[in-house]
Each structure stands twice: as C-alpha cells, then as structure tokens.
C-alpha cells in the first residue's frame, strides 16, 4: 500500500512537472518583442510542419509543444498569410490561425481608373505581385468593378479581388436604375467632369446627343482606345481607328471606359434635363452651349 502511494505521488509529481514544462514552452517566446513576422500556411499543409515552421521563424519556443497543444484543443488551421508576434502566447497564435485573421493590405482604387491602372497600382505600389495579369481578367468587367477603399488579404487572388469589387458595385448601385448604357455614360462622365457640380449636366449633354442622333465626340473614349489618358489632338479624332472612337462611330461605345464612382453613376442614372449639346472646360470652369456657333464663340472667349 505504501509502495502504491509512493508510485501515485511520483506519477502526480511527474505530471505536474511535465505540465509546468508544457506551460512554459507554450508561453510567449519574447513578451517584449514588437517585431512582426509574416507567416504563410499553404493549403493542406500538416499541423506538424506548421508547428515546426513557427519555431524556425522564431515565433514560438517549441514546435512539438505547439503541435501537441493543437491536438489537445482540436485546433483547425486556415491557409493564408498571417502577421504574428513572438510576444503572442500559443493560445493566441492558435486562435488567430483558426479564425483566419489574415495579414491585410489597405488599397484605394481611384474613380476613373481603368483595369490596367488598377493592376499597376496593386502590383507596383502595394507590392501584391500575385495580381500580375489582373488586367486581362478584369477588362470584361470594366466599369463594374467599384472604385473604393478595401482591406484585402495580402495573398488575395485576382479572381477574389474582382469578385469583391463587383459585389461592391452591386451593393452601391442597388437603388439605381442601372443599364449597360448607364454604366458607359457614367464612365465617360467620370473622365470628363471637373467635380460633383457638373456631372449631371455633362450626362445630360451626352444623353441629348444620343437622343438626337449626334455622335458623342467624347475625348476620353479616344484616350481609352489609345491605352493612355494622355491628352489627344484633333488628328486623333480620325486617326484612332476603334469602335471606342466616338468621333468616328455613332451612339455609345461598346462598353465602359473606366470605373465610375457612385456620383457619376447617379448622374448617368438621372441626367439633367436641358437643351445643351456642347461643353468644354477652361480655367477650372465648365461651359455649356446649345448650338455649335455658341460653343465656338465661348471657346474663343475663354480659351
């Protein structure tokens, strides 16, 4: 009986010692550290390998102890890229890996950008190099990928980000009467307007021209066809052969030329009612005219 008691006490003591060691190994590696470590988990990667990689990266004290902890709590792990600290405890890290609190990037897509500008910004400025090739996937949805500020996973795919921006477009325009022509008009207005005040007026000009069978003659459509927002000359009116050249083709171009913001979409959904057929910008102002003679006179006066 005495021997059994001693064995029991010995086992209890061993359990206590092992528990203390286990707790120590799962404690933060460095409570004072503020260094952030990017840690990527691949799809179907085993928890044993993940645990060892965490130790190798210097995030935790002991990979085997972390692995046992995951098994004890039946911890699931979601693949992705995380931002971790060695000042985190094992339970904190396990919770983060299970909840999918991924490292994110804050991106701002500007109103009036075309798909190629989005790719350049995301790849070159935000360093999301996996989005190389975004333009080809996004161009069919030109005009329907909403310009806004987003938080996305740093390993977001082109398909995911396009889906996010298209869903945002649907949400933002849910109360508007949206047709393909509305989005085309909104994209032109976005490139033509100087500010919120003239959007509806400009939309009204183009709506009037289409209604009267007059070509749009919108400079941004030629710029889109040329692949650059650089200023054009009168020579480009006839030299740029493209269905997007509204100086050569009747009615609307085949599709939107940029991503319009909500204000331009609202303006295109409800163009101002007036008799203007012409407009131009000079010295920060927009001048509207009902006839070409009036338009030409104002150009001579204000330019």
PDB file of N, CA and C in Angstrom, residues 10-106:
ATOM      1  N   UNK A  10       4.569   9.864  -7.092  1.00  0.00           N
ATOM      2  CA  UNK A  10       5.627  10.090  -8.090  1.00  0.00           C
ATOM      3  C   UNK A  10       5.053  10.449  -9.450  1.00  0.00           C
ATOM      4  N   UNK A  11       4.003   9.698  -9.839  1.00  0.00           N
ATOM      5  CA  UNK A  11       3.364   9.983 -11.130  1.00  0.00           C
ATOM      6  C   UNK A  11       2.717  11.365 -11.121  1.00  0.00           C
ATOM      7  N   UNK A  12       2.093  11.690  -9.987  1.00  0.00           N
ATOM      8  CA  UNK A  12       1.461  13.003  -9.874  1.00  0.00           C
ATOM      9  C   UNK A  12       2.503  14.107  -9.990  1.00  0.00           C
ATOM     10  N   UNK A  13       3.643  13.872  -9.313  1.00  0.00           N
ATOM     11  CA  UNK A  13       4.724  14.862  -9.390  1.00  0.00           C
ATOM     12  C   UNK A  13       5.235  15.006 -10.810  1.00  0.00           C
ATOM     13  N   UNK A  14       5.333  13.865 -11.538  1.00  0.00           N
ATOM     14  CA  UNK A  14       5.808  13.894 -12.924  1.00  0.00           C
ATOM     15  C   UNK A  14       4.839  14.657 -13.818  1.00  0.00           C
ATOM     16  N   UNK A  15       3.548  14.415 -13.579  1.00  0.00           N
ATOM     17  CA  UNK A  15       2.525  15.113 -14.364  1.00  0.00           C
ATOM     18  C   UNK A  15       2.611  16.615 -14.122  1.00  0.00           C
ATOM     19  N   UNK A  16       2.802  16.976 -12.841  1.00  0.00           N
ATOM     20  CA  UNK A  16       2.906  18.401 -12.509  1.00  0.00           C
ATOM     21  C   UNK A  16       4.118  19.031 -13.189  1.00  0.00           C
ATOM     22  N   UNK A  17       5.239  18.314 -13.117  1.00  0.00           N
ATOM     23  CA  UNK A  17       6.475  18.827 -13.740  1.00  0.00           C
ATOM     24  C   UNK A  17       6.297  18.978 -15.247  1.00  0.00           C
ATOM     25  N   UNK A  18       5.719  17.926 -15.872  1.00  0.00           N
ATOM     26  CA  UNK A  18       5.515  17.973 -17.324  1.00  0.00           C
ATOM     27  C   UNK A  18       4.532  19.087 -17.694  1.00  0.00           C
ATOM     28  N   UNK A  19       3.524  19.281 -16.859  1.00  0.00           N
ATOM     29  CA  UNK A  19       2.543  20.338 -17.123  1.00  0.00           C
ATOM     30  C   UNK A  19       3.199  21.706 -17.054  1.00  0.00           C
ATOM     31  N   UNK A  20       4.057  21.874 -16.064  1.00  0.00           N
ATOM     32  CA  UNK A  20       4.770  23.152 -15.920  1.00  0.00           C
ATOM     33  C   UNK A  20       5.660  23.393 -17.136  1.00  0.00           C
ATOM     34  N   UNK A  21       6.385  22.335 -17.543  1.00  0.00           N
ATOM     35  CA  UNK A  21       7.253  22.453 -18.723  1.00  0.00           C
ATOM     36  C   UNK A  21       6.423  22.800 -19.964  1.00  0.00           C
ATOM     37  N   UNK A  22       5.290  22.120 -20.098  1.00  0.00           N
ATOM     38  CA  UNK A  22       4.402  22.330 -21.240  1.00  0.00           C
ATOM     39  C   UNK A  22       3.904  23.779 -21.262  1.00  0.00           C
ATOM     40  N   UNK A  23       3.505  24.272 -20.084  1.00  0.00           N
ATOM     41  CA  UNK A  23       3.012  25.651 -19.978  1.00  0.00           C
ATOM     42  C   UNK A  23       4.110  26.645 -20.319  1.00  0.00           C
ATOM     43  N   UNK A  24       5.316  26.359 -19.832  1.00  0.00           N
ATOM     44  CA  UNK A  24       6.459  27.245 -20.107  1.00  0.00           C
ATOM     45  C   UNK A  24       6.755  27.290 -21.603  1.00  0.00           C
ATOM     46  N   UNK A  25       6.716  26.111 -22.236  1.00  0.00           N
ATOM     47  CA  UNK A  25       7.025  26.036 -23.670  1.00  0.00           C
ATOM     48  C   UNK A  25       5.964  26.725 -24.528  1.00  0.00           C
ATOM     49  N   UNK A  26       4.747  26.828 -23.989  1.00  0.00           N
ATOM     50  CA  UNK A  26       3.661  27.464 -24.742  1.00  0.00           C
ATOM     51  C   UNK A  26       3.516  28.952 -24.431  1.00  0.00           C
ATOM     52  N   UNK A  27       4.297  29.424 -23.474  1.00  0.00           N
ATOM     53  CA  UNK A  27       4.259  30.841 -23.130  1.00  0.00           C
ATOM     54  C   UNK A  27       4.911  31.659 -24.249  1.00  0.00           C
ATOM     55  N   UNK A  28       4.651  32.963 -24.312  1.00  0.00           N
ATOM     56  CA  UNK A  28       5.279  33.798 -25.346  1.00  0.00           C
ATOM     57  C   UNK A  28       6.795  33.652 -25.329  1.00  0.00           C
ATOM     58  N   UNK A  29       7.370  33.612 -26.513  1.00  0.00           N
ATOM     59  CA  UNK A  29       8.828  33.468 -26.599  1.00  0.00           C
ATOM     60  C   UNK A  29       9.529  34.723 -26.102  1.00  0.00           C
ATOM     61  N   UNK A  30       8.936  35.871 -26.429  1.00  0.00           N
ATOM     62  CA  UNK A  30       9.531  37.136 -26.004  1.00  0.00           C
ATOM     63  C   UNK A  30       8.417  38.150 -25.782  1.00  0.00           C
ATOM     64  N   UNK A  31       8.010  38.339 -24.533  1.00  0.00           N
ATOM     65  CA  UNK A  31       6.896  39.210 -24.209  1.00  0.00           C
ATOM     66  C   UNK A  31       7.116  40.655 -24.630  1.00  0.00           C
ATOM     67  N   UNK A  32       8.381  41.056 -24.716  1.00  0.00           N
ATOM     68  CA  UNK A  32       8.700  42.448 -25.011  1.00  0.00           C
ATOM     69  C   UNK A  32       8.818  42.724 -26.508  1.00  0.00           C
ATOM     70  N   UNK A  33       8.827  41.687 -27.311  1.00  0.00           N
ATOM     71  CA  UNK A  33       9.075  41.864 -28.741  1.00  0.00           C
ATOM     72  C   UNK A  33       7.892  42.524 -29.447  1.00  0.00           C
ATOM     73  N   UNK A  34       8.204  43.445 -30.361  1.00  0.00           N
ATOM     74  CA  UNK A  34       7.182  44.075 -31.202  1.00  0.00           C
ATOM     75  C   UNK A  34       7.428  43.761 -32.684  1.00  0.00           C
ATOM     76  N   UNK A  35       8.399  42.898 -32.942  1.00  0.00           N
ATOM     77  CA  UNK A  35       8.734  42.550 -34.326  1.00  0.00           C
ATOM     78  C   UNK A  35       7.631  41.683 -34.938  1.00  0.00           C
ATOM     79  N   UNK A  36       7.196  42.073 -36.113  1.00  0.00           N
ATOM     80  CA  UNK A  36       6.143  41.343 -36.803  1.00  0.00           C
ATOM     81  C   UNK A  36       6.764  40.353 -37.785  1.00  0.00           C
ATOM     82  N   UNK A  37       6.186  39.156 -37.822  1.00  0.00           N
ATOM     83  CA  UNK A  37       6.686  38.104 -38.707  1.00  0.00           C
ATOM     84  C   UNK A  37       5.569  37.667 -39.644  1.00  0.00           C
ATOM     85  N   UNK A  38       5.833  37.719 -40.940  1.00  0.00           N
ATOM     86  CA  UNK A  38       4.871  37.196 -41.912  1.00  0.00           C
ATOM     87  C   UNK A  38       4.996  35.687 -41.971  1.00  0.00           C
ATOM     88  N   UNK A  39       3.863  35.013 -41.825  1.00  0.00           N
ATOM     89  CA  UNK A  39       3.880  33.550 -41.783  1.00  0.00           C
ATOM     90  C   UNK A  39       2.785  33.021 -42.705  1.00  0.00           C
ATOM     91  N   UNK A  40       3.184  32.212 -43.679  1.00  0.00           N
ATOM     92  CA  UNK A  40       2.242  31.706 -44.680  1.00  0.00           C
ATOM     93  C   UNK A  40       1.987  30.218 -44.479  1.00  0.00           C
ATOM     94  N   UNK A  41       0.714  29.863 -44.505  1.00  0.00           N
ATOM     95  CA  UNK A  41       0.298  28.464 -44.395  1.00  0.00           C
ATOM     96  C   UNK A  41      -0.327  28.060 -45.725  1.00  0.00           C
ATOM     97  N   UNK A  42       0.177  26.994 -46.292  1.00  0.00           N
ATOM     98  CA  UNK A  42      -0.323  26.510 -47.577  1.00  0.00           C
ATOM     99  C   UNK A  42      -1.543  25.614 -47.375  1.00  0.00           C
ATOM    100  N   UNK A  43      -2.338  25.483 -48.425  1.00  0.00           N
ATOM    101  CA  UNK A  43      -3.497  24.589 -48.377  1.00  0.00           C
ATOM    102  C   UNK A  43      -3.035  23.157 -48.153  1.00  0.00           C
ATOM    103  N   UNK A  44      -3.693  22.456 -47.241  1.00  0.00           N
ATOM    104  CA  UNK A  44      -3.408  21.043 -46.915  1.00  0.00           C
ATOM    105  C   UNK A  44      -2.055  20.835 -46.234  1.00  0.00           C
ATOM    106  N   UNK A  45      -1.429  21.904 -45.747  1.00  0.00           N
ATOM    107  CA  UNK A  45      -0.169  21.745 -45.016  1.00  0.00           C
ATOM    108  C   UNK A  45      -0.450  21.128 -43.648  1.00  0.00           C
ATOM    109  N   UNK A  46       0.355  20.163 -43.247  1.00  0.00           N
ATOM    110  CA  UNK A  46       0.128  19.432 -41.992  1.00  0.00           C
ATOM    111  C   UNK A  46       0.493  20.287 -40.780  1.00  0.00           C
ATOM    112  N   UNK A  47      -0.247  20.058 -39.693  1.00  0.00           N
ATOM    113  CA  UNK A  47      -0.036  20.857 -38.483  1.00  0.00           C
ATOM    114  C   UNK A  47       1.352  20.647 -37.886  1.00  0.00           C
ATOM    115  N   UNK A  48       1.930  19.453 -38.049  1.00  0.00           N
ATOM    116  CA  UNK A  48       3.275  19.202 -37.527  1.00  0.00           C
ATOM    117  C   UNK A  48       4.296  20.080 -38.240  1.00  0.00           C
ATOM    118  N   UNK A  49       4.155  20.200 -39.571  1.00  0.00           N
ATOM    119  CA  UNK A  49       5.070  21.041 -40.339  1.00  0.00           C
ATOM    120  C   UNK A  49       4.871  22.513 -40.001  1.00  0.00           C
ATOM    121  N   UNK A  50       3.613  22.905 -39.834  1.00  0.00           N
ATOM    122  CA  UNK A  50       3.306  24.294 -39.481  1.00  0.00           C
ATOM    123  C   UNK A  50       3.924  24.636 -38.135  1.00  0.00           C
ATOM    124  N   UNK A  51       3.780  23.733 -37.183  1.00  0.00           N
ATOM    125  CA  UNK A  51       4.321  23.953 -35.837  1.00  0.00           C
ATOM    126  C   UNK A  51       5.833  24.111 -35.877  1.00  0.00           C
ATOM    127  N   UNK A  52       6.505  23.257 -36.642  1.00  0.00           N
ATOM    128  CA  UNK A  52       7.956  23.336 -36.746  1.00  0.00           C
ATOM    129  C   UNK A  52       8.391  24.632 -37.432  1.00  0.00           C
ATOM    130  N   UNK A  53       7.630  25.036 -38.454  1.00  0.00           N
ATOM    131  CA  UNK A  53       7.953  26.287 -39.159  1.00  0.00           C
ATOM    132  C   UNK A  53       7.791  27.500 -38.256  1.00  0.00           C
ATOM    133  N   UNK A  54       6.814  27.446 -37.346  1.00  0.00           N
ATOM    134  CA  UNK A  54       6.629  28.540 -36.396  1.00  0.00           C
ATOM    135  C   UNK A  54       7.848  28.661 -35.477  1.00  0.00           C
ATOM    136  N   UNK A  55       8.377  27.529 -35.075  1.00  0.00           N
ATOM    137  CA  UNK A  55       9.589  27.547 -34.241  1.00  0.00           C
ATOM    138  C   UNK A  55      10.782  28.069 -35.043  1.00  0.00           C
ATOM    139  N   UNK A  56      10.911  27.597 -36.280  1.00  0.00           N
ATOM    140  CA  UNK A  56      12.029  28.022 -37.133  1.00  0.00           C
ATOM    141  C   UNK A  56      11.981  29.527 -37.386  1.00  0.00           C
ATOM    142  N   UNK A  57      10.781  30.067 -37.537  1.00  0.00           N
ATOM    143  CA  UNK A  57      10.614  31.501 -37.774  1.00  0.00           C
ATOM    144  C   UNK A  57      10.848  32.332 -36.512  1.00  0.00           C
ATOM    145  N   UNK A  58      10.960  31.657 -35.376  1.00  0.00           N
ATOM    146  CA  UNK A  58      11.201  32.364 -34.132  1.00  0.00           C
ATOM    147  C   UNK A  58       9.972  32.926 -33.466  1.00  0.00           C
ATOM    148  N   UNK A  59       8.800  32.404 -33.864  1.00  0.00           N
ATOM    149  CA  UNK A  59       7.555  32.918 -33.295  1.00  0.00           C
ATOM    150  C   UNK A  59       7.215  32.233 -31.981  1.00  0.00           C
ATOM    151  N   UNK A  60       7.508  30.939 -31.870  1.00  0.00           N
ATOM    152  CA  UNK A  60       7.202  30.168 -30.663  1.00  0.00           C
ATOM    153  C   UNK A  60       8.471  29.518 -30.123  1.00  0.00           C
ATOM    154  N   UNK A  61       8.385  29.008 -28.887  1.00  0.00           N
ATOM    155  CA  UNK A  61       9.543  28.387 -28.252  1.00  0.00           C
ATOM    156  C   UNK A  61       9.790  26.974 -28.758  1.00  0.00           C
ATOM    157  N   UNK A  62       8.710  26.202 -28.893  1.00  0.00           N
ATOM    158  CA  UNK A  62       8.877  24.792 -29.204  1.00  0.00           C
ATOM    159  C   UNK A  62       7.761  24.308 -30.127  1.00  0.00           C
ATOM    160  N   UNK A  63       8.146  23.822 -31.301  1.00  0.00           N
ATOM    161  CA  UNK A  63       7.174  23.367 -32.280  1.00  0.00           C
ATOM    162  C   UNK A  63       6.410  22.142 -31.838  1.00  0.00           C
ATOM    163  N   UNK A  64       7.090  21.216 -31.158  1.00  0.00           N
ATOM    164  CA  UNK A  64       6.420  19.975 -30.735  1.00  0.00           C
ATOM    165  C   UNK A  64       5.362  20.271 -29.682  1.00  0.00           C
ATOM    166  N   UNK A  65       5.683  21.172 -28.759  1.00  0.00           N
ATOM    167  CA  UNK A  65       4.714  21.543 -27.732  1.00  0.00           C
ATOM    168  C   UNK A  65       3.489  22.210 -28.373  1.00  0.00           C
ATOM    169  N   UNK A  66       3.729  23.047 -29.373  1.00  0.00           N
ATOM    170  CA  UNK A  66       2.620  23.707 -30.061  1.00  0.00           C
ATOM    171  C   UNK A  66       1.775  22.682 -30.809  1.00  0.00           C
ATOM    172  N   UNK A  67       2.433  21.716 -31.431  1.00  0.00           N
ATOM    173  CA  UNK A  67       1.730  20.649 -32.144  1.00  0.00           C
ATOM    174  C   UNK A  67       0.828  19.869 -31.192  1.00  0.00           C
ATOM    175  N   UNK A  68       1.356  19.515 -30.002  1.00  0.00           N
ATOM    176  CA  UNK A  68       0.551  18.794 -29.011  1.00  0.00           C
ATOM    177  C   UNK A  68      -0.635  19.644 -28.559  1.00  0.00           C
ATOM    178  N   UNK A  69      -0.384  20.935 -28.401  1.00  0.00           N
ATOM    179  CA  UNK A  69      -1.459  21.844 -27.981  1.00  0.00           C
ATOM    180  C   UNK A  69      -2.580  21.857 -29.017  1.00  0.00           C
ATOM    181  N   UNK A  70      -2.207  21.923 -30.305  1.00  0.00           N
ATOM    182  CA  UNK A  70      -3.220  21.899 -31.359  1.00  0.00           C
ATOM    183  C   UNK A  70      -4.042  20.618 -31.297  1.00  0.00           C
ATOM    184  N   UNK A  71      -3.385  19.506 -31.048  1.00  0.00           N
ATOM    185  CA  UNK A  71      -4.087  18.228 -30.967  1.00  0.00           C
ATOM    186  C   UNK A  71      -5.029  18.195 -29.768  1.00  0.00           C
ATOM    187  N   UNK A  72      -4.586  18.770 -28.655  1.00  0.00           N
ATOM    188  CA  UNK A  72      -5.409  18.763 -27.444  1.00  0.00           C
ATOM    189  C   UNK A  72      -6.678  19.592 -27.611  1.00  0.00           C
ATOM    190  N   UNK A  73      -6.549  20.710 -28.336  1.00  0.00           N
ATOM    191  CA  UNK A  73      -7.723  21.588 -28.492  1.00  0.00           C
ATOM    192  C   UNK A  73      -8.449  21.334 -29.812  1.00  0.00           C
ATOM    193  N   UNK A  74      -7.998  20.327 -30.550  1.00  0.00           N
ATOM    194  CA  UNK A  74      -8.581  20.021 -31.875  1.00  0.00           C
ATOM    195  C   UNK A  74      -8.595  21.260 -32.757  1.00  0.00           C
ATOM    196  N   UNK A  75      -7.485  21.979 -32.725  1.00  0.00           N
ATOM    197  CA  UNK A  75      -7.395  23.252 -33.439  1.00  0.00           C
ATOM    198  C   UNK A  75      -7.336  23.110 -34.948  1.00  0.00           C
ATOM    199  N   UNK A  76      -8.246  23.774 -35.644  1.00  0.00           N
ATOM    200  CA  UNK A  76      -8.186  23.816 -37.103  1.00  0.00           C
ATOM    201  C   UNK A  76      -7.295  24.987 -37.506  1.00  0.00           C
ATOM    202  N   UNK A  77      -6.757  24.927 -38.694  1.00  0.00           N
ATOM    203  CA  UNK A  77      -5.879  25.976 -39.199  1.00  0.00           C
ATOM    204  C   UNK A  77      -6.321  26.353 -40.606  1.00  0.00           C
ATOM    205  N   UNK A  78      -6.491  27.638 -40.848  1.00  0.00           N
ATOM    206  CA  UNK A  78      -6.913  28.117 -42.167  1.00  0.00           C
ATOM    207  C   UNK A  78      -5.694  28.592 -42.961  1.00  0.00           C
ATOM    208  N   UNK A  79      -5.555  28.145 -44.198  1.00  0.00           N
ATOM    209  CA  UNK A  79      -4.416  28.566 -45.009  1.00  0.00           C
ATOM    210  C   UNK A  79      -4.478  30.047 -45.351  1.00  0.00           C
ATOM    211  N   UNK A  80      -3.310  30.670 -45.445  1.00  0.00           N
ATOM    212  CA  UNK A  80      -3.228  32.089 -45.759  1.00  0.00           C
ATOM    213  C   UNK A  80      -1.971  32.681 -45.160  1.00  0.00           C
ATOM    214  N   UNK A  81      -1.812  33.996 -45.284  1.00  0.00           N
ATOM    215  CA  UNK A  81      -0.650  34.691 -44.734  1.00  0.00           C
ATOM    216  C   UNK A  81      -1.068  35.480 -43.506  1.00  0.00           C
ATOM    217  N   UNK A  82      -0.338  35.283 -42.424  1.00  0.00           N
ATOM    218  CA  UNK A  82      -0.645  35.915 -41.145  1.00  0.00           C
ATOM    219  C   UNK A  82       0.505  36.826 -40.720  1.00  0.00           C
ATOM    220  N   UNK A  83       0.177  37.791 -39.879  1.00  0.00           N
ATOM    221  CA  UNK A  83       1.190  38.639 -39.261  1.00  0.00           C
ATOM    222  C   UNK A  83       1.226  38.277 -37.781  1.00  0.00           C
ATOM    223  N   UNK A  84       2.324  37.662 -37.354  1.00  0.00           N
ATOM    224  CA  UNK A  84       2.431  37.138 -36.000  1.00  0.00           C
ATOM    225  C   UNK A  84       3.527  37.852 -35.211  1.00  0.00           C
ATOM    226  N   UNK A  85       3.421  37.733 -33.872  1.00  0.00           N
ATOM    227  CA  UNK A  85       4.417  38.308 -32.967  1.00  0.00           C
ATOM    228  C   UNK A  85       4.926  37.224 -32.033  1.00  0.00           C
ATOM    229  N   UNK A  86       6.216  37.277 -31.702  1.00  0.00           N
ATOM    230  CA  UNK A  86       6.759  36.316 -30.734  1.00  0.00           C
ATOM    231  C   UNK A  86       6.298  36.650 -29.321  1.00  0.00           C
ATOM    232  N   UNK A  87       5.628  37.783 -29.144  1.00  0.00           N
ATOM    233  CA  UNK A  87       5.068  38.142 -27.835  1.00  0.00           C
ATOM    234  C   UNK A  87       3.693  37.525 -27.628  1.00  0.00           C
ATOM    235  N   UNK A  88       3.193  36.808 -28.638  1.00  0.00           N
ATOM    236  CA  UNK A  88       1.903  36.134 -28.510  1.00  0.00           C
ATOM    237  C   UNK A  88       2.072  34.776 -27.838  1.00  0.00           C
ATOM    238  N   UNK A  89       1.071  34.388 -27.091  1.00  0.00           N
ATOM    239  CA  UNK A  89       1.086  33.057 -26.493  1.00  0.00           C
ATOM    240  C   UNK A  89       0.626  32.041 -27.524  1.00  0.00           C
ATOM    241  N   UNK A  90       0.842  30.765 -27.211  1.00  0.00           N
ATOM    242  CA  UNK A  90       0.423  29.700 -28.120  1.00  0.00           C
ATOM    243  C   UNK A  90      -1.079  29.735 -28.365  1.00  0.00           C
ATOM    244  N   UNK A  91      -1.843  30.020 -27.309  1.00  0.00           N
ATOM    245  CA  UNK A  91      -3.300  30.053 -27.470  1.00  0.00           C
ATOM    246  C   UNK A  91      -3.715  31.205 -28.385  1.00  0.00           C
ATOM    247  N   UNK A  92      -3.021  32.351 -28.274  1.00  0.00           N
ATOM    248  CA  UNK A  92      -3.310  33.488 -29.148  1.00  0.00           C
ATOM    249  C   UNK A  92      -3.029  33.139 -30.606  1.00  0.00           C
ATOM    250  N   UNK A  93      -1.878  32.524 -30.839  1.00  0.00           N
ATOM    251  CA  UNK A  93      -1.476  32.168 -32.196  1.00  0.00           C
ATOM    252  C   UNK A  93      -2.420  31.127 -32.775  1.00  0.00           C
ATOM    253  N   UNK A  94      -2.739  30.116 -31.984  1.00  0.00           N
ATOM    254  CA  UNK A  94      -3.656  29.067 -32.444  1.00  0.00           C
ATOM    255  C   UNK A  94      -5.022  29.664 -32.777  1.00  0.00           C
ATOM    256  N   UNK A  95      -5.475  30.584 -31.944  1.00  0.00           N
ATOM    257  CA  UNK A  95      -6.753  31.234 -32.195  1.00  0.00           C
ATOM    258  C   UNK A  95      -6.734  32.056 -33.470  1.00  0.00           C
ATOM    259  N   UNK A  96      -5.614  32.734 -33.718  1.00  0.00           N
ATOM    260  CA  UNK A  96      -5.502  33.539 -34.936  1.00  0.00           C
ATOM    261  C   UNK A  96      -5.486  32.652 -36.179  1.00  0.00           C
ATOM    262  N   UNK A  97      -4.757  31.544 -36.113  1.00  0.00           N
ATOM    263  CA  UNK A  97      -4.678  30.638 -37.259  1.00  0.00           C
ATOM    264  C   UNK A  97      -6.014  29.945 -37.526  1.00  0.00           C
ATOM    265  N   UNK A  98      -6.815  29.795 -36.481  1.00  0.00           N
ATOM    266  CA  UNK A  98      -8.112  29.134 -36.637  1.00  0.00           C
ATOM    267  C   UNK A  98      -9.196  30.097 -37.114  1.00  0.00           C
ATOM    268  N   UNK A  99      -9.058  31.378 -36.782  1.00  0.00           N
ATOM    269  CA  UNK A  99     -10.108  32.350 -37.102  1.00  0.00           C
ATOM    270  C   UNK A  99      -9.926  32.984 -38.475  1.00  0.00           C
ATOM    271  N   UNK A 100      -8.718  32.830 -39.056  1.00  0.00           N
ATOM    272  CA  UNK A 100      -8.466  33.436 -40.354  1.00  0.00           C
ATOM    273  C   UNK A 100      -8.253  34.938 -40.271  1.00  0.00           C
ATOM    274  N   UNK A 101      -7.661  35.414 -39.166  1.00  0.00           N
ATOM    275  CA  UNK A 101      -7.313  36.833 -39.061  1.00  0.00           C
ATOM    276  C   UNK A 101      -6.009  37.054 -39.836  1.00  0.00           C
ATOM    277  N   UNK A 102      -6.159  37.121 -41.152  1.00  0.00           N
ATOM    278  CA  UNK A 102      -5.008  37.187 -42.040  1.00  0.00           C
ATOM    279  C   UNK A 102      -4.363  38.571 -42.030  1.00  0.00           C
ATOM    280  N   UNK A 103      -3.131  38.631 -42.523  1.00  0.00           N
ATOM    281  CA  UNK A 103      -2.490  39.914 -42.760  1.00  0.00           C
ATOM    282  C   UNK A 103      -3.223  40.574 -43.921  1.00  0.00           C
ATOM    283  N   UNK A 104      -3.537  41.850 -43.777  1.00  0.00           N
ATOM    284  CA  UNK A 104      -4.308  42.533 -44.813  1.00  0.00           C
ATOM    285  C   UNK A 104      -3.543  43.730 -45.364  1.00  0.00           C
ATOM    286  N   UNK A 105      -3.937  44.131 -46.545  1.00  0.00           N
ATOM    287  CA  UNK A 105      -3.405  45.335 -47.170  1.00  0.00           C
ATOM    288  C   UNK A 105      -4.576  46.284 -47.410  1.00  0.00           C
ATOM    289  N   UNK A 106      -4.371  47.554 -47.126  1.00  0.00           N
ATOM    290  CA  UNK A 106      -5.398  48.557 -47.385  1.00  0.00           C
ATOM    291  C   UNK A 106      -5.139  49.150 -48.759  1.00  0.00           C
TER     292      UNK A 106
END
